Each structure stands twice: as structure tokens, then as C-alpha cells.
């Protein structure tokens, strides 16, 4: 450790503290500003609604419920995240603070787990250890990571369990041990259970840490090949036993079969649309890592131009290996996504935590040596600037608490509809339907169910008292227009 410190200049503690303060400011501006709004991407809103319903006795553990008309049995994803959020609703009641707090908690835990992985992998490299804020900063600007943590996505909880599994594998291989070491095998069983929790969060995409032992061996050439095969078999056995347990009970088996039919098979077949899947996944991987690759290129240019990061050539090769391990883990998490013809950028969020940490190891020597060249006065200016930015960030977050956010118009639509259809009703369960275009407004479904427990049916299927009408309706004889500002829709009521 000391030799590394001698060869690689470290920034002063004032500069390092300033970098941590800048990280806190980035968290405020990248996550908290959005998180404190009422708005939430409709995926996150749907998950919160399902969890709230579960806490209130609507739906069951293995047959969650969203609304009477849309996803009466929610089979789109495995149920673990709904179970955990339901605990929050049971404890604190029906408040958006539960889903917001849960999303923030997944970020904090993910950051802590990434920090532990970083410190373990770089335990003999003080310069890189001190550069951890770079890893998290690069993750926050990669792809849609910040947006995902601000919007309660399943990928947030997937990151928690995936990082846990990889951390446990890194711990298991931290020191040499016999192939049949009880301690190491116990840690690997826990890693297998963490992967099972990933499966219960977002299905097969959570299996990628299963490749971590083989990737560790390929990069570091340890432990022995036989040990890695044994360890992989142990983890796989835990997963197989877990799946067999699910199939041993009727309710869990039926839930798995519904998920496979409703989500997995239809996604892989292309029934849910074609965009960005297949070979296009390589372009998406480059795109979501665009900022990190740009930082890597700039660091390489600075290293050449200003002779930064070159004094520690003796430990460059171990750094390359550690970076390769993390980047390859990221690849194992992202490349299989290309099997589906339907891919969105936020599907890569979990993998980006690993990619960003790997790229951060490569740029850390250059950036840290550059920071070490700051004079005392420059370091004080950086520190004061960081504190000013953090203060401004906290103020920005504070003034945004409770604001509607991006979905203000949809929230106002939901309020206007509820005000009319539930007027003077203590318990409102109106019969309400919508024409085709309005019925496909998933955000409106989400807010009106999340806040008011109102279900919207298709107008073609249900002759309701109220209709959310649009241009696709055609004539609606026997209905009159209500005075409700829900443009581009119109609220209609059946005439008495």
C-alpha cells in the first residue's frame, strides 16, 4: 500500500473531501430533485399501486392486483418488489413517501454495495480507493441510471441483489482457500440466494452474476479452475432448488406460469413490439456508456498531454485487470438483453453500475494525479465551490418538494375526473370507461388508480356512467359533456 502511495501522488484531504461533496451535490441534482416531485414514471407508479393494494388486502402474494379493469391479476413481473413495498405501506399507510423512500433506499444500498466491491477489488491501491466518488458520479450520468432511481423502477432493486451477489463472490475469492472451504461455500450459497432474489425481482435478467466466478477466473486466473467449476455448480444448485421450491406449491407455480406467458414469452417473441433489440443492443450499450467513454478518451488525452497517471506504471496491469473484471460483469448483464427484440435504455441501468466502476478505475490515476497538483489556494477554492454547489442543490431539492413534476397535466386530469365522478361520495367506486386512445394512456390509469382507486374500462366493453372520450370514440348518443378541463380528452356523463 505504501509503495503505491509513494509512486502515485494523492490529492490533499481537502480536495478529496471536495470531491465527496460534489458527489452529494450530484445526487441531489440527478436523483433527489425528481424524486421529491409527485410525478413518477408510470411503471414505478404501477408497482407502487400494486404494493399498496397488496398491503390493503386487494390481491394476494402470488396474484397481485392493479385495478379491476387493467391487470386485475398483475403477472407482468415477479412479485418480490411488491412484497417489500407492501411492508412499507403496511407500516406507514397510503402515502407516496413509501414508494419515494423505497426508491431512495435502493439507491443508497446500491451505492454502499458498489463502494464495498470497489474497496475490495482495489484493496492494495490507495489512489484508486480514494477515487470511488468518480465511479458513482460516472454511474449517475450514464444512460438512465439517475432517472431509474428517481422513478421507482424494478431495476433499482435488481441492482441491490445483483451487486450483493457479485460482492459475495469477490469476498469468497479475496483470499486463497481450499476448494471445499466451508466459509467460501457458505458465502457462495448466499450469493446464490441473492441471485434468486434477483430472479424474483425481474426474472431471468437477474441471472448474470452466475457468470461472475468464471469471469473472475478468466481475468485474475484464480482460484483454480476446478474450484470455479465447483463454486458455479454450488450457486446453480441453489437457484435450481429455489425454482423447484416455487414449482412445489400451486400458488407460486401458477404465478411463475402466468409471468412466463404474459411477459417473458411475449417479449421474446416480439409480440410486445420491436425496438432496439437484437444486434442493435450493441449500439445501445455504446450509447448508454457514451459519457463514460468520452471521459475515458479525455483522460487518455490529458495523460498524454500533461504526463498524468504515468508514474504508477508498475501497478497499471493490476488496474487493467480489475477494470476488465467489472466491465465484463457489465457485459454479462447487458448483452443477453439483446435476445429480446424490445429493449429500452433503462434496461441497462444495473449493468451501468459495473461498467462505470470499471471505466472509473481506468481514469482514476489521471484524474487523481491532476487533482494532486492543485495548490493549497486552488484546493480551498474547489472546496468552497463544492460547498456552494451542495448548498444550492439542497435549496433546489427543498423548493421542489411536493411539486407535480413532469406529469403535472396528467395529475391535473386525474384530479378533475375524480372531483366530478366522486362528488359527495365517501367511498367512490364509479363505473368509468375510456375510448381507445384514452384507455391506452397508461399514466392516467396509474395516477387515477394510485390516488383515487378508480378503475378505467374500455368503452367498447363497458357501458359506463362516465366516459373519458377522445377522437376515437365516434358518436356517444345519450351522453352529455361535463365541464372538466382534461384536454385532449372530454369527460362525458350518461344522461338521466
XYZ file of C-alpha atoms in Angstrom:
496
model
C 0.000 0.000 0.000
C 2.661 2.472 0.950
C 4.626 1.853 -2.251
C 1.582 2.699 -4.343
C 1.096 5.885 -2.388
C 4.730 6.855 -2.995
C 4.511 6.272 -6.751
C 1.046 7.811 -7.229
C 0.549 11.277 -5.703
C -2.636 11.605 -3.720
C -4.725 14.778 -3.635
C -4.898 16.540 -0.301
C -7.678 15.623 2.099
C -9.282 18.986 1.344
C -9.561 18.041 -2.342
C -10.832 14.542 -1.581
C -13.485 15.984 0.735
C -14.477 18.409 -2.025
C -14.928 15.522 -4.461
C -17.230 13.764 -1.980
C -19.199 16.986 -1.542
C -19.531 17.253 -5.335
C -20.846 13.679 -5.354
C -23.514 14.632 -2.800
C -24.485 17.634 -4.935
C -24.753 15.357 -7.973
C -27.067 13.016 -6.065
C -29.277 15.979 -5.180
C -29.423 17.280 -8.751
C -29.555 13.943 -10.539
C -31.929 11.987 -8.285
C -33.496 13.898 -5.405
C -34.856 16.810 -7.451
C -37.002 14.383 -9.463
C -37.707 12.064 -6.552
C -39.373 14.721 -4.404
C -41.911 15.500 -7.144
C -45.330 13.849 -7.083
C -44.710 12.542 -10.607
C -43.323 9.083 -11.125
C -42.862 7.178 -14.383
C -45.951 5.023 -14.790
C -44.001 1.769 -14.386
C -42.942 2.854 -10.898
C -46.447 4.138 -10.189
C -47.981 0.815 -11.219
C -45.587 -1.107 -8.958
C -46.402 1.198 -6.026
C -50.135 0.801 -6.643
C -49.850 -2.987 -6.750
C -47.904 -2.900 -3.471
C -50.435 -0.543 -1.847
C -53.294 -2.796 -2.927
C -51.470 -5.823 -1.539
C -50.979 -4.064 1.804
C -54.715 -3.282 1.894
C -55.791 -6.840 1.087
C -56.548 -6.434 -2.620
C -54.782 -9.220 -4.430
C -52.555 -11.879 -2.882
C -48.829 -12.502 -2.606
C -48.798 -14.653 -5.741
C -51.648 -12.906 -7.554
C -51.088 -9.146 -7.075
C -53.763 -6.727 -8.249
C -53.549 -3.354 -10.020
C -57.139 -2.438 -10.923
C -60.488 -4.053 -11.696
C -60.048 -3.442 -15.426
C -56.282 -3.311 -16.082
C -54.076 -6.086 -14.673
C -56.676 -7.471 -12.230
C -54.024 -10.138 -11.699
C -50.668 -8.476 -12.253
C -48.414 -11.015 -13.970
C -46.019 -8.646 -15.748
C -43.156 -9.206 -13.296
C -42.168 -11.425 -10.367
C -43.605 -10.126 -7.091
C -40.671 -9.555 -4.711
C -40.558 -5.763 -5.082
C -44.300 -5.537 -4.440
C -43.954 -7.610 -1.281
C -41.206 -5.360 0.068
C -43.022 -2.132 -0.774
C -46.221 -3.551 0.732
C -44.392 -3.754 4.062
C -43.783 -0.019 3.801
C -47.454 0.682 3.079
C -48.489 -1.541 5.987
C -46.219 0.428 8.321
C -46.769 3.976 7.094
C -50.130 3.921 5.326
C -51.112 5.035 1.841
C -48.600 7.818 1.178
C -46.314 8.455 -1.795
C -43.496 8.793 0.718
C -43.382 4.980 0.719
C -42.549 4.481 -2.955
C -40.299 7.553 -2.972
C -38.481 6.424 0.153
C -38.162 2.867 -1.163
C -36.585 4.119 -4.385
C -34.129 6.297 -2.455
C -33.288 3.381 -0.174
C -32.411 1.159 -3.155
C -30.032 3.858 -4.380
C -28.319 4.227 -1.005
C -27.898 0.456 -0.644
C -26.669 0.084 -4.240
C -24.113 2.860 -3.710
C -22.915 1.233 -0.479
C -22.587 -2.176 -2.163
C -20.692 -0.698 -5.112
C -18.395 1.029 -2.607
C -17.698 -2.307 -0.871
C -16.930 -4.003 -4.206
C -14.654 -1.096 -5.159
C -12.727 -1.198 -1.886
C -12.346 -4.986 -2.000
C -11.077 -5.088 -5.571
C -8.709 -2.148 -5.036
C -7.595 -3.048 -1.513
C -3.890 -2.664 -2.388
C -4.328 0.529 -4.405
C -4.883 3.586 -2.218
C -5.069 6.009 -5.149
C -7.973 4.149 -6.774
C -9.666 3.517 -3.433
C -9.805 7.262 -2.790
C -11.332 7.776 -6.236
C -14.615 5.961 -5.512
C -16.731 9.133 -5.973
C -15.663 9.052 -9.632
C -17.265 5.629 -10.043
C -20.596 6.754 -8.653
C -20.503 10.077 -10.486
C -19.915 8.264 -13.779
C -22.781 5.909 -12.981
C -25.143 8.805 -12.264
C -24.538 10.320 -15.700
C -24.613 7.008 -17.573
C -27.708 6.029 -19.531
C -30.834 6.464 -17.424
C -29.426 5.393 -14.051
C -30.362 8.609 -12.243
C -33.823 8.612 -13.840
C -34.379 4.994 -12.808
C -33.608 5.643 -9.145
C -35.890 8.688 -9.231
C -38.792 6.698 -10.675
C -39.053 3.503 -8.658
C -38.066 1.005 -11.361
C -37.620 -2.719 -10.773
C -34.038 -2.314 -11.973
C -33.259 -0.457 -8.735
C -33.981 -3.491 -6.589
C -32.349 -5.724 -9.205
C -29.180 -3.673 -8.737
C -29.282 -4.244 -4.968
C -29.392 -8.042 -5.240
C -27.022 -8.251 -8.230
C -24.407 -6.102 -6.501
C -24.847 -8.222 -3.370
C -24.204 -11.407 -5.335
C -21.087 -10.015 -7.035
C -19.769 -8.616 -3.729
C -20.174 -12.013 -2.066
C -18.261 -13.690 -4.897
C -15.470 -11.102 -4.632
C -15.329 -11.730 -0.865
C -15.224 -15.502 -1.437
C -12.186 -15.109 -3.694
C -10.498 -12.372 -1.667
C -8.076 -14.777 -0.059
C -6.816 -18.215 -1.150
C -8.788 -21.065 0.390
C -9.199 -24.820 -0.184
C -11.725 -25.916 -2.805
C -14.014 -27.331 -0.119
C -13.630 -24.452 2.328
C -16.829 -24.270 4.388
C -16.601 -20.480 4.721
C -16.250 -19.904 0.988
C -19.010 -22.347 0.090
C -21.337 -20.702 2.622
C -20.672 -17.304 1.050
C -21.411 -18.772 -2.386
C -24.716 -20.196 -1.135
C -25.620 -16.668 -0.009
C -24.602 -15.387 -3.457
C -26.930 -17.973 -4.980
C -29.772 -16.768 -2.751
C -29.088 -13.167 -3.806
C -29.381 -14.256 -7.449
C -32.673 -15.958 -6.579
C -33.887 -12.638 -5.185
C -32.842 -11.008 -8.476
C -34.924 -13.605 -10.304
C -37.862 -12.795 -8.048
C -37.416 -9.113 -8.880
C -37.106 -9.053 -12.672
C -36.898 -12.593 -13.959
C -34.057 -14.146 -15.997
C -32.150 -10.865 -16.486
C -31.135 -11.281 -12.840
C -29.105 -14.425 -13.559
C -25.983 -12.656 -14.815
C -23.981 -12.800 -11.521
C -23.897 -16.563 -12.091
C -21.110 -15.802 -14.589
C -19.039 -13.874 -12.022
C -16.888 -16.822 -10.792
C -15.907 -17.725 -14.365
C -15.215 -14.070 -15.218
C -13.096 -13.720 -12.058
C -11.045 -16.756 -13.084
C -10.648 -15.562 -16.691
C -9.372 -12.160 -15.564
C -7.324 -12.954 -12.455
C -6.540 -16.643 -13.060
C -7.591 -17.538 -9.570
C -8.870 -19.526 -7.787
C -8.171 -22.809 -9.554
C -10.324 -23.915 -12.480
C -11.766 -26.857 -10.544
C -12.709 -24.526 -7.673
C -14.521 -22.174 -10.035
C -16.449 -25.064 -11.607
C -17.389 -26.316 -8.133
C -18.444 -22.849 -6.998
C -20.553 -22.283 -10.108
C -22.221 -25.641 -9.507
C -22.994 -24.649 -5.900
C -24.602 -21.360 -6.986
C -26.531 -23.064 -9.783
C -27.762 -25.748 -7.385
C -29.144 -23.080 -5.052
C -31.003 -21.473 -7.974
C -32.380 -24.805 -9.232
C -33.508 -25.764 -5.719
C -35.206 -22.380 -5.341
C -37.077 -22.749 -8.639
C -38.059 -26.313 -7.716
C -39.467 -24.985 -4.442
C -41.557 -22.435 -6.344
C -42.968 -25.220 -8.509
C -43.756 -27.363 -5.482
C -46.663 -25.097 -4.463
C -49.726 -24.392 -6.560
C -49.944 -20.633 -5.987
C -46.278 -19.909 -6.727
C -46.204 -22.312 -9.696
C -49.258 -20.644 -11.229
C -47.656 -17.217 -10.688
C -44.497 -18.336 -12.495
C -46.525 -19.751 -15.373
C -48.559 -16.551 -15.676
C -45.352 -14.494 -15.756
C -43.773 -16.714 -18.412
C -46.883 -16.467 -20.591
C -47.782 -12.808 -20.031
C -44.326 -11.242 -20.062
C -41.394 -13.484 -20.884
C -42.705 -15.429 -23.894
C -44.447 -12.427 -25.448
C -41.371 -10.202 -25.046
C -39.011 -12.742 -26.593
C -41.397 -13.437 -29.472
C -41.727 -9.755 -30.359
C -45.441 -9.621 -29.551
C -44.783 -6.528 -27.414
C -43.042 -4.634 -30.182
C -39.683 -4.352 -31.896
C -37.347 -1.533 -30.958
C -33.677 -1.598 -30.172
C -33.273 -5.343 -29.666
C -31.105 -7.904 -31.414
C -27.862 -6.569 -32.875
C -28.999 -3.010 -32.129
C -28.224 -3.760 -28.489
C -24.519 -3.110 -29.215
C -25.356 0.401 -30.384
C -27.443 0.936 -27.258
C -24.636 -0.279 -24.990
C -22.264 2.227 -26.596
C -24.913 4.944 -26.328
C -25.672 4.467 -22.623
C -21.916 4.416 -21.915
C -21.317 7.470 -24.104
C -20.382 9.904 -21.326
C -18.093 7.364 -19.661
C -16.317 6.655 -22.949
C -15.921 10.390 -23.553
C -14.401 10.832 -20.065
C -12.091 7.885 -20.766
C -10.930 9.485 -24.027
C -10.366 12.878 -22.363
C -8.424 11.227 -19.526
C -6.209 9.446 -22.059
C -5.592 12.749 -23.845
C -4.774 14.503 -20.558
C -2.481 11.668 -19.526
C -0.520 12.064 -22.767
C -0.578 15.861 -22.874
C 0.173 16.629 -19.223
C 2.027 13.438 -18.282
C -0.596 12.412 -15.725
C -1.021 8.938 -14.272
C 2.210 7.684 -15.787
C 4.225 7.439 -12.575
C 2.458 4.279 -11.459
C 3.176 2.044 -14.434
C 4.217 -0.780 -12.096
C 0.616 -1.246 -10.950
C -1.085 -0.404 -14.245
C -1.569 -4.055 -15.212
C -3.475 -4.987 -11.991
C -5.694 -1.952 -12.538
C -6.445 -3.076 -16.063
C -7.446 -6.487 -14.733
C -9.739 -5.033 -12.100
C -11.333 -2.749 -14.685
C -11.707 -5.677 -17.094
C -13.477 -7.716 -14.406
C -16.078 -5.029 -13.751
C -16.606 -4.180 -17.413
C -17.014 -7.866 -18.292
C -19.572 -8.244 -15.489
C -21.390 -5.311 -17.072
C -21.282 -7.073 -20.431
C -22.694 -10.259 -18.901
C -25.605 -8.178 -17.581
C -26.277 -6.240 -20.788
C -25.544 -8.473 -23.783
C -28.262 -11.076 -23.008
C -30.832 -8.261 -23.151
C -30.350 -8.363 -26.909
C -32.230 -11.686 -27.010
C -35.422 -9.650 -26.791
C -36.488 -7.563 -29.806
C -37.845 -4.968 -27.361
C -35.162 -3.053 -25.466
C -35.316 0.304 -23.669
C -32.308 2.262 -22.427
C -33.210 1.843 -18.751
C -32.928 -1.953 -19.118
C -29.142 -1.391 -18.895
C -29.229 0.505 -15.596
C -27.919 -2.369 -13.464
C -25.099 -3.166 -15.866
C -24.068 0.505 -15.960
C -23.090 0.426 -12.297
C -20.451 -2.168 -13.215
C -19.403 -0.527 -16.493
C -18.985 2.848 -14.788
C -16.897 1.403 -11.955
C -14.641 -0.331 -14.490
C -14.147 2.831 -16.534
C -13.560 4.799 -13.324
C -10.601 2.562 -12.427
C -9.036 3.428 -15.797
C -9.445 7.205 -15.430
C -8.775 7.416 -11.683
C -4.924 7.629 -11.857
C -5.023 10.522 -14.315
C -7.725 12.479 -12.519
C -6.293 11.874 -9.059
C -2.800 12.945 -10.100
C -4.272 16.024 -11.749
C -6.099 16.884 -8.537
C -2.929 16.286 -6.526
C -1.269 19.129 -8.439
C -3.720 21.682 -7.099
C -2.080 24.204 -4.808
C -3.468 24.958 -1.358
C -5.295 28.067 -2.546
C -6.786 26.189 -5.519
C -7.852 23.348 -3.233
C -9.618 25.830 -0.939
C -11.406 27.412 -3.913
C -12.508 23.943 -5.096
C -13.745 23.110 -1.601
C -15.686 26.372 -1.259
C -17.138 25.923 -4.753
C -18.232 22.372 -3.909
C -19.897 23.557 -0.684
C -21.668 26.344 -2.570
C -22.927 23.874 -5.172
C -24.130 21.461 -2.499
C -25.934 24.257 -0.675
C -27.608 25.388 -3.890
C -28.533 21.768 -4.664
C -30.186 21.293 -1.279
C -32.141 24.517 -1.767
C -33.287 23.348 -5.218
C -34.405 19.993 -3.795
C -36.224 21.705 -0.921
C -38.224 24.071 -3.132
C -39.209 21.146 -5.374
C -40.712 19.028 -2.591
C -44.339 18.266 -3.383
C -44.377 19.824 -6.850
C -46.238 17.905 -9.537
C -43.237 17.462 -11.821
C -43.205 16.157 -15.388
C -46.677 14.597 -15.202
C -48.415 17.711 -13.904
C -51.010 17.693 -16.683
C -51.914 14.030 -16.175
C -52.157 14.533 -12.416
C -54.482 17.503 -13.008
C -56.580 15.333 -15.350
C -56.902 12.676 -12.633
C -57.909 15.305 -10.042
C -60.541 16.807 -12.363
C -62.043 13.407 -13.185
C -62.169 12.324 -9.544
C -63.732 15.631 -8.468
C -66.688 15.114 -10.787
C -67.260 11.368 -10.753
C -66.759 11.062 -6.988
C -68.523 14.248 -5.906
C -70.044 13.951 -2.425
C -69.173 10.240 -2.184
C -67.347 8.991 0.873
C -66.356 5.727 -0.832
C -66.074 6.268 -4.575
C -66.178 3.270 -6.887
C -67.680 4.716 -10.029
C -68.241 2.922 -13.297
C -65.900 4.736 -15.682
C -64.661 3.853 -19.135
C -62.500 5.370 -21.853
C -62.304 5.268 -25.608
C -59.381 3.521 -27.244
C -56.756 6.290 -27.261
C -57.567 7.439 -23.738
C -57.649 3.860 -22.465
C -54.056 3.416 -23.660
C -52.928 6.402 -21.578
C -51.067 4.284 -19.010
C -50.038 7.293 -16.919
C -53.708 8.286 -16.489
C -54.554 4.719 -15.469
C -51.735 4.847 -12.934
C -52.483 8.170 -11.233
C -56.227 7.694 -11.072
C -55.806 4.239 -9.540
C -52.845 5.166 -7.316
C -54.500 8.233 -5.769
C -58.232 7.502 -6.075
C -58.567 3.728 -6.624
C -60.666 4.350 -9.747
C -60.510 1.698 -12.477
C -60.926 2.577 -16.151
C -62.523 0.079 -18.543
C -62.600 0.070 -22.330
C -65.649 1.937 -23.560
C -66.284 -0.785 -26.125
C -66.558 -3.353 -23.320
C -68.387 -1.449 -20.568
C -71.440 0.800 -20.848
C -70.345 3.114 -18.039
C -71.936 6.137 -16.437
C -68.866 8.234 -17.220
C -66.711 8.067 -20.351
C -63.321 9.648 -20.976
C -63.849 10.474 -24.624
C -61.443 11.328 -27.433
C -61.429 11.486 -31.218
C -61.521 7.682 -31.479
C -64.934 7.489 -29.790
C -67.241 8.425 -32.625
C -70.790 9.270 -31.565
C -71.836 8.721 -27.956
C -75.632 9.087 -28.015
C -77.223 9.516 -24.610
C -74.153 11.207 -23.096
C -73.547 14.871 -22.353
C -70.276 16.719 -21.964
C -69.155 17.646 -18.458
C -67.285 20.840 -17.579
C -63.901 19.280 -16.909
C -60.583 20.517 -18.289
C -58.943 17.216 -19.204
C -57.766 18.107 -22.732
C -57.114 16.414 -25.081
C -59.916 14.295 -23.613
C -63.518 15.136 -22.792
C -65.442 13.744 -19.805
C -68.930 12.558 -20.780
C -71.803 11.512 -18.477
C -74.826 9.400 -19.313
C -77.986 11.483 -19.356
C -80.645 10.559 -16.818
